[in-house]
Coordinates of C-alpha atoms in Angstrom, one line a residue:
Chain A
M27 CA -10.6 -53.4 -26.1
S28 CA -12.9 -52.2 -23.3
T29 CA -11.5 -49.8 -20.8
Q30 CA -13.8 -50.5 -17.9
S31 CA -10.9 -51.1 -15.5
Y32 CA -8.8 -48.1 -16.4
F33 CA -9.4 -45.1 -14.2
P34 CA -7.1 -42.2 -15.1
V35 CA -6.5 -39.4 -12.6
P36 CA -9.2 -36.8 -13.2
P37 CA -8.5 -33.1 -13.5
G38 CA -8.6 -31.0 -10.4
V39 CA -11.7 -29.0 -9.4
G40 CA -11.7 -25.2 -9.3
M41 CA -8.3 -23.6 -8.7
E42 CA -6.4 -26.7 -7.8
E43 CA -4.7 -28.9 -10.3
N44 CA -4.2 -32.6 -9.8
F45 CA -0.5 -33.2 -9.9
L46 CA -0.8 -36.6 -11.7
S47 CA -3.7 -35.6 -14.0
L48 CA -2.8 -35.8 -17.7
D49 CA -5.6 -33.4 -18.5
D50 CA -4.2 -30.8 -16.0
I51 CA -0.7 -31.3 -17.4
L52 CA -2.1 -30.5 -20.9
L53 CA -4.1 -27.6 -19.6
S54 CA -1.1 -26.1 -17.9
H55 CA 0.8 -26.2 -21.2
E56 CA -1.4 -23.4 -22.6
R57 CA 0.4 -20.1 -23.1
L58 CA -0.4 -16.8 -21.5
P59 CA 0.7 -13.3 -22.4
V60 CA 3.0 -12.0 -19.7
R61 CA 5.3 -9.0 -19.0
T62 CA 8.5 -9.6 -17.1
E63 CA 8.9 -7.3 -14.0
C64 CA 12.6 -8.1 -13.5
S65 CA 15.4 -9.3 -15.7
F66 CA 16.3 -12.9 -16.3
P67 CA 20.0 -13.1 -16.9
R68 CA 21.5 -15.7 -19.3
L69 CA 18.0 -16.8 -20.5
G70 CA 17.9 -14.6 -23.5
F71 CA 17.7 -17.7 -25.8
L72 CA 14.1 -18.3 -24.5
E73 CA 12.9 -15.1 -26.2
R74 CA 13.1 -15.7 -29.9
S75 CA 12.5 -12.2 -31.1
S76 CA 16.0 -10.9 -30.0
D77 CA 19.5 -12.2 -29.7
A78 CA 20.1 -10.7 -26.3
H79 CA 22.0 -12.7 -23.7
D80 CA 19.5 -11.8 -21.0
I81 CA 15.7 -11.2 -20.9
P82 CA 15.4 -7.6 -19.8
E83 CA 12.7 -6.2 -17.5
G84 CA 9.6 -5.2 -19.3
T85 CA 9.7 -7.8 -22.0
K86 CA 6.4 -8.9 -23.3
M87 CA 6.3 -12.6 -24.1
E88 CA 4.2 -15.7 -23.9
L89 CA 4.9 -18.3 -21.2
P90 CA 3.1 -21.5 -20.5
L91 CA 0.7 -21.6 -17.5
W92 CA 2.9 -23.9 -15.5
L93 CA 5.9 -21.5 -15.7
S94 CA 3.8 -18.4 -15.1
K95 CA 2.3 -20.0 -11.9
G96 CA 5.7 -21.1 -10.8
L97 CA 7.3 -17.7 -11.2
Y98 CA 4.4 -15.5 -10.1
E99 CA 4.6 -13.7 -6.8
R100 CA 1.9 -11.6 -5.3
K101 CA 4.3 -8.6 -4.7
R102 CA 4.7 -8.5 -8.5
K103 CA 8.5 -8.3 -8.6
V104 CA 8.7 -11.1 -11.2
L105 CA 5.9 -11.3 -13.7
S106 CA 2.6 -9.7 -14.5
V107 CA 0.2 -11.9 -16.3
D108 CA -2.2 -10.4 -18.8
L109 CA -5.6 -11.9 -19.6
P110 CA -6.1 -13.9 -22.8
K111 CA -8.8 -12.3 -25.0
V112 CA -11.4 -14.9 -24.2
Y113 CA -11.4 -13.8 -20.5
K114 CA -11.5 -10.1 -21.1
E115 CA -14.6 -7.9 -20.9
G116 CA -15.5 -8.0 -24.6
W117 CA -15.7 -11.7 -24.7
R118 CA -17.3 -12.0 -21.3
T119 CA -20.2 -9.9 -22.5
V120 CA -20.6 -12.2 -25.5
F121 CA -20.6 -15.3 -23.2
T122 CA -23.2 -13.9 -20.8
A123 CA -25.4 -12.7 -23.6
D124 CA -25.8 -16.1 -25.1
P125 CA -23.6 -18.8 -23.7
C126 CA -24.9 -21.6 -25.8
V127 CA -23.9 -20.1 -29.1
V128 CA -20.1 -20.1 -28.6
D129 CA -17.8 -22.8 -29.8
L130 CA -15.8 -23.4 -26.6
H131 CA -13.6 -26.0 -28.2
K132 CA -12.2 -23.4 -30.5
M133 CA -12.0 -20.8 -27.7
G134 CA -10.1 -23.3 -25.5
P135 CA -10.3 -26.2 -25.5
Y136 CA -9.7 -25.7 -21.7
Y137 CA -11.9 -22.6 -21.3
Y138 CA -13.1 -23.4 -17.7
G139 CA -9.9 -25.0 -16.6
L140 CA -7.6 -22.2 -17.8
G141 CA -10.1 -19.6 -16.6
S142 CA -10.0 -21.1 -13.1
Q143 CA -6.2 -21.1 -13.2
I144 CA -6.0 -17.5 -14.3
L145 CA -7.6 -16.5 -11.0
H146 CA -4.2 -17.3 -9.4
F147 CA -2.7 -14.1 -10.9
D148 CA -4.6 -11.5 -8.9
S149 CA -6.2 -9.6 -11.8
P150 CA -8.5 -6.8 -10.6
E151 CA -11.1 -8.5 -12.9
N152 CA -10.9 -11.8 -11.1
S153 CA -14.4 -11.7 -9.6
D154 CA -15.9 -10.8 -13.0
I155 CA -14.0 -13.6 -14.6
A156 CA -15.2 -16.1 -12.0
Q157 CA -18.8 -14.9 -12.5
A158 CA -18.5 -15.2 -16.3
L159 CA -17.1 -18.8 -16.0
L160 CA -19.9 -19.8 -13.7
Q161 CA -22.7 -18.1 -15.7
T162 CA -21.5 -19.6 -18.9
F163 CA -21.3 -23.0 -17.5
I164 CA -24.8 -22.8 -16.0
G165 CA -26.2 -21.5 -19.2
R166 CA -24.7 -24.3 -21.3
F167 CA -25.2 -27.1 -18.7
R168 CA -28.9 -27.6 -19.2
R169 CA -28.5 -27.6 -23.0
T170 CA -25.6 -30.1 -22.8
M171 CA -27.4 -32.5 -20.4
D172 CA -30.6 -32.4 -22.4
S173 CA -28.7 -33.3 -25.6
S174 CA -26.8 -36.1 -23.9
Q175 CA -30.0 -37.7 -22.6
N176 CA -31.6 -37.6 -26.1
A177 CA -28.6 -38.6 -28.1
Y178 CA -29.2 -42.3 -27.8
N179 CA -29.2 -43.1 -31.5
E180 CA -28.2 -39.9 -33.1
D181 CA -24.9 -38.6 -34.4
T182 CA -23.7 -36.3 -31.7
S183 CA -20.4 -35.2 -33.2
A184 CA -21.6 -31.9 -34.4
L185 CA -22.7 -30.9 -30.9
V186 CA -19.7 -32.4 -29.0
E187 CA -17.1 -30.6 -31.1
R188 CA -18.3 -27.2 -29.8
L189 CA -17.8 -28.3 -26.1
D190 CA -14.9 -27.4 -23.9
S191 CA -13.1 -30.4 -22.4
L192 CA -14.9 -30.2 -19.0
E193 CA -18.3 -30.3 -20.8
K194 CA -17.1 -33.2 -23.0
A195 CA -16.3 -35.2 -19.9
L196 CA -19.7 -34.5 -18.5
F197 CA -21.4 -35.4 -21.7
R198 CA -19.9 -38.9 -21.6
Chain B
M21 CA -4.4 -49.3 -24.6
L22 CA -0.7 -49.4 -23.8
A23 CA 1.8 -47.7 -26.1
L24 CA 5.5 -48.7 -26.4
F25 CA 7.6 -47.5 -23.4
Q26 CA 9.4 -44.4 -24.4
E27 CA 12.8 -45.2 -23.1
D28 CA 14.6 -42.7 -25.4
G29 CA 12.2 -39.9 -24.6
L30 CA 12.6 -40.5 -20.9
R31 CA 16.4 -40.5 -21.2
Q32 CA 16.3 -37.1 -23.0
V33 CA 14.2 -35.6 -20.3
L34 CA 16.5 -36.8 -17.6
Q35 CA 19.5 -35.4 -19.5
E36 CA 17.8 -32.1 -19.7
M37 CA 17.1 -32.2 -16.0
E38 CA 20.8 -32.8 -15.3
A39 CA 21.8 -29.9 -17.5
L40 CA 19.3 -27.5 -15.8
Y41 CA 20.5 -28.7 -12.4
E42 CA 24.1 -28.1 -13.2
Q43 CA 23.5 -24.6 -14.6
N44 CA 21.5 -23.8 -11.4
Q45 CA 24.3 -25.2 -9.2
A46 CA 26.8 -22.9 -10.9
D47 CA 24.5 -19.8 -10.7
V48 CA 23.7 -20.5 -7.1
N49 CA 27.4 -20.6 -6.2
E50 CA 28.0 -17.4 -8.1
A51 CA 25.1 -15.7 -6.5
K52 CA 26.4 -16.7 -3.0
S53 CA 30.0 -15.9 -3.7
F54 CA 29.7 -12.7 -5.6
G55 CA 26.3 -11.4 -4.2
R56 CA 24.7 -11.8 -7.6
S57 CA 21.1 -11.8 -6.4
D58 CA 20.0 -10.7 -9.9
L59 CA 20.6 -14.3 -10.9
I60 CA 17.8 -15.6 -8.7
P61 CA 14.9 -15.2 -11.1
S62 CA 16.8 -17.3 -13.7
I63 CA 17.6 -19.9 -11.0
K64 CA 13.9 -20.0 -10.1
L65 CA 12.9 -20.4 -13.7
R66 CA 15.2 -23.3 -14.3
H67 CA 13.8 -24.8 -11.1
C68 CA 10.3 -24.6 -12.4
C69 CA 11.4 -26.5 -15.5
L70 CA 12.9 -29.2 -13.3
L71 CA 9.7 -29.5 -11.4
R72 CA 7.7 -29.6 -14.6
N73 CA 9.8 -32.4 -16.1
Q74 CA 9.5 -34.3 -12.8
R75 CA 5.7 -33.9 -12.9
C76 CA 5.5 -35.1 -16.5
I77 CA 7.6 -38.1 -16.0
T78 CA 5.8 -39.1 -12.8
A79 CA 2.4 -38.7 -14.4
Y80 CA 3.5 -40.7 -17.5
L81 CA 4.8 -43.6 -15.4
Y82 CA 1.8 -43.6 -13.1
D83 CA -0.7 -43.5 -16.0
R84 CA 1.0 -46.5 -17.6
L85 CA 0.7 -48.4 -14.3
L86 CA -3.0 -47.7 -14.2
R87 CA -3.3 -49.1 -17.7
I88 CA -1.2 -52.1 -16.8
R89 CA -3.3 -52.8 -13.8
A90 CA -6.4 -52.6 -16.0
L91 CA -4.8 -55.2 -18.2
R92 CA -5.0 -57.8 -15.4
W93 CA -8.7 -57.2 -15.1
E94 CA -9.4 -57.1 -18.9
Y95 CA -7.0 -59.7 -20.2
G96 CA -6.3 -62.0 -17.3
S97 CA -3.0 -63.0 -15.7
V98 CA -1.2 -63.9 -18.8
L99 CA -0.5 -61.0 -21.1
P100 CA -0.2 -61.4 -24.9
A101 CA 3.4 -61.1 -26.1
N102 CA 2.7 -58.0 -28.1
V103 CA 1.6 -56.2 -25.0
R104 CA 4.5 -57.3 -22.9
F105 CA 6.8 -56.0 -25.7
H106 CA 5.5 -52.5 -25.0
M107 CA 6.3 -52.7 -21.3
S108 CA 9.6 -51.9 -19.6
A109 CA 11.3 -54.5 -17.5
E110 CA 10.2 -52.7 -14.3
E111 CA 6.6 -52.6 -15.5
V112 CA 6.7 -56.4 -16.2
Q113 CA 8.0 -56.9 -12.7
W114 CA 5.3 -54.6 -11.2
F115 CA 2.6 -56.6 -13.1
G116 CA 3.9 -59.8 -11.6
Q117 CA 3.8 -58.4 -8.1
Y118 CA 0.3 -57.0 -8.7
K119 CA -0.9 -60.4 -9.9
K120 CA 0.4 -62.0 -6.8
S121 CA -1.2 -59.5 -4.4
L122 CA -4.5 -59.8 -6.2
A123 CA -4.3 -63.6 -6.2
S124 CA -3.6 -63.8 -2.4
F125 CA -6.4 -61.4 -1.8
M126 CA -8.9 -63.4 -3.8
R127 CA -7.8 -66.6 -2.1
S128 CA -8.7 -65.0 1.2
L129 CA -12.3 -64.4 0.2
G130 CA -15.3 -66.6 0.6
E131 CA -14.2 -68.1 4.0
G132 CA -11.0 -69.5 2.8
E133 CA -12.4 -71.1 -0.4
G134 CA -11.3 -68.2 -2.6
L135 CA -13.4 -66.3 -5.1
D136 CA -12.4 -65.2 -8.5
I137 CA -13.6 -61.6 -8.5
T138 CA -12.1 -60.9 -12.0
Q139 CA -14.9 -62.9 -13.6
D140 CA -17.9 -60.8 -12.8
I141 CA -18.1 -57.1 -13.6
K142 CA -20.8 -56.5 -11.0
P143 CA -21.8 -58.6 -8.0
P144 CA -24.1 -61.3 -9.5
K145 CA -27.7 -61.3 -8.6
S146 CA -28.4 -64.7 -10.0
L147 CA -26.4 -67.6 -11.5
Y148 CA -28.1 -67.6 -14.9
I149 CA -28.8 -64.6 -17.1
Q150 CA -30.8 -63.9 -20.2
V151 CA -28.6 -62.8 -23.1
R152 CA -29.2 -61.8 -26.7
C153 CA -26.6 -62.5 -29.3
L154 CA -25.4 -59.4 -31.1
K155 CA -23.4 -61.1 -33.8
D156 CA -22.9 -64.6 -35.2
H157 CA -20.4 -66.4 -33.0
G158 CA -20.9 -70.0 -34.0
E159 CA -21.1 -72.9 -31.5
F160 CA -20.7 -72.4 -27.8
E161 CA -20.5 -75.3 -25.3
I162 CA -21.7 -75.1 -21.7
E163 CA -20.9 -77.4 -18.8
D164 CA -23.5 -80.0 -19.2
G165 CA -22.3 -80.6 -22.7
T166 CA -25.0 -78.9 -24.5
V167 CA -24.0 -76.9 -27.5
I168 CA -25.7 -73.6 -28.2
L169 CA -25.6 -71.9 -31.6
L170 CA -24.9 -68.2 -31.1
K171 CA -26.7 -66.7 -34.1
K172 CA -27.3 -62.9 -34.4
N173 CA -30.5 -61.9 -32.5
S174 CA -31.0 -65.3 -30.9
Q175 CA -31.7 -65.2 -27.1
H176 CA -30.5 -67.7 -24.5
F177 CA -30.6 -68.4 -20.8
L178 CA -27.0 -69.2 -19.8
P179 CA -24.8 -69.5 -16.8
R180 CA -23.6 -66.0 -16.0
W181 CA -19.9 -66.7 -15.6
K182 CA -19.7 -68.3 -19.0
C183 CA -21.1 -65.2 -20.6
E184 CA -19.1 -62.5 -19.0
Q185 CA -16.2 -62.6 -21.4
L186 CA -18.5 -62.6 -24.5
I187 CA -20.4 -59.7 -23.0
R188 CA -17.2 -57.7 -22.6
Q189 CA -16.3 -58.6 -26.2
G190 CA -19.6 -57.3 -27.5
V191 CA -20.8 -60.7 -28.8
L192 CA -23.6 -61.1 -26.2
E193 CA -25.8 -58.5 -24.6
H194 CA -27.4 -59.0 -21.1
V195 CA -31.2 -58.6 -21.5
V196 CA -32.7 -57.0 -18.5
S197 CA -36.4 -57.4 -18.5

């Protein structure tokens, strides 16, 4: 059935999420490597690798974005969030070298969305990450738009499956 | 378009929220009474979980309302039984109220004569349009009694409002010259 009248809440732009956006909710489900900077009493059951009653300070674990954002405080008494590989220097160089070559669906699928959210955690590499996100997007944008205009009768699935979710939405 | 209302899932989430809340109440009291400020990070973590559950539930219910609202525009004011079966009692009630609001709005248009805005997808430029038939659809009767045979690839000049539904269904295609 046609869905011309259904207008779902779109994802937020930049560093803001839309509270009611299902895309942003899925995006914020992604896990990030973190290190606890304080102990979390009575929550040991969350950390599967040990049987401890509490989560001690200095534990390395993975937490979903929504929880990391909720607990994070600038003064770093609670959590420090590490960068996932895709946003580190190594991968950033790959992206800026040839942005069109990468399969962003495999690397994400929320490469831009998650990258924008990671900026909340005050990494010293923040400005480099932001630059990389922007350059990658610009580099791929022209290619994506050209293909979408020319894709009238062709099978586009091979192209679309390598796009991140933001690019996919643009493509449509 | 609209899946079955997840009553059980919703109940489980609410139960989890109650349990988290109670644990936090207990820890807050202990923190206050015995100066256990070390419990605060855990209290905050449970609070984040409560907020997350609240967000998910609200977004779920809201998205369903957006879909149900779309049903009024796509299917009309009487929903097929299999769709109603997927809705909760509150959603059915909401649909009824939405229908009423829309109807009284439409009645107020066109200088009191009323205008059915759910018929046309875009504001009409003319009353008749050129259409091409995309698949065989058999006989089709228009007001003056004439019967048109909708055969694949045939073209016709027909009253716009009669074609809208067939266009939406993919049977006819508006030919823009």
